[in-house]
Amino acid sequence: MHKKYFFFDVDGTLTDERTHKIVKSAKWTLDELKKEGHEVFIATGRAHYKAVAFTNAIDVHNLVCSGGGCLVLNDEIIEDIPLPLDGAKRLLKEADKEGRGYLLMLEDSDCVVMKDYRFLEQAGLRTELTTYIYDPTLEIDSLQEIKKIYLAVDDAYEKAHPYTSALGLLRMGKEYVVIQHDAKKEGILHMMDYLKKPYEDVVVFGDAKNDLVMFDPMWTSIAMGNGSDELKAKSDFVTKKNIKDGIYYACKKFGWITAEYEE
């Protein structure tokens, strides 16, 4: 069987959004893909520390994480690109001028640094596990690396102030956005270049608008049945909903696995 390189989104693709756990048939299919000699990767916007907490539990050890900025092969980080430092500093200085609060992720952990309490006042606590470090001596110009920025802006402010999206952003709620890499496609390209394998052997699975960036005519793009209409329109194939064994259905249909799944 011709070897393929599979890149799976997590939320809404591999996992049931009600339970946040991997769909049973999806886990079975990942294992079968590996048995058939294919390579399995997770492609996610999650930071490395958070992504591996999920992937270790499902026995997957290859990742394109941090929105494409971090590549992991066999549990080893082979590339880890922070935000463009000059651009990040310009954004933070503009936010200071505008009185907007922010949190800075400076290391691969749930720790974030804040020099004041503006983010918490404007956006409140994050719903995800977060360790807040208050450092009133923080100086933007002294920073050597920034992995992510959490910026307290609502949708109206974001649209009225282009500086907020200069580096790309994801809206995680009404109160704030995350400034991070939105480059899953570039991450996949870098991984395939590292492996010296042809792009045409890539298969990607996704469900949401933030997966649009990795749907490309160079390879096979599969949208989940529960996915967005925009993503489905860009896909090569729309499979069943993830909780209706959509991962298994597509892989069986295209002949990437041969065994029959029995619940």
GROMACS .gro file of N, CA, C and O in nm, residues 22 48 121 149 162 177 201:
model
   28
   22ILE      N    1  -1.141   1.162   2.253
   22ILE     CA    2  -1.133   1.111   2.117
   22ILE      C    3  -1.246   1.011   2.091
   22ILE      O    4  -1.281   0.930   2.178
   48HIS      N    5   0.260   2.336   2.236
   48HIS     CA    6   0.323   2.205   2.246
   48HIS      C    7   0.289   2.135   2.378
   48HIS      O    8   0.248   2.018   2.379
  121GLU      N    9  -0.911   4.269   3.412
  121GLU     CA   10  -1.019   4.366   3.427
  121GLU      C   11  -1.106   4.374   3.302
  121GLU      O   12  -1.228   4.391   3.310
  149ILE      N   13   0.039   3.581   2.241
  149ILE     CA   14  -0.012   3.699   2.310
  149ILE      C   15  -0.163   3.682   2.324
  149ILE      O   16  -0.233   3.653   2.225
  162PRO      N   17  -0.682   4.772   1.306
  162PRO     CA   18  -0.610   4.671   1.227
  162PRO      C   19  -0.482   4.619   1.292
  162PRO      O   20  -0.439   4.508   1.260
  177VAL      N   21  -0.862   3.784   2.207
  177VAL     CA   22  -0.809   3.707   2.094
  177VAL      C   23  -0.672   3.653   2.132
  177VAL      O   24  -0.609   3.700   2.227
  201ASP      N   25   0.142   1.323  -0.105
  201ASP     CA   26   0.112   1.210  -0.018
  201ASP      C   27   0.049   1.252   0.115
  201ASP      O   28   0.025   1.169   0.201
   0.00000   0.00000   0.00000
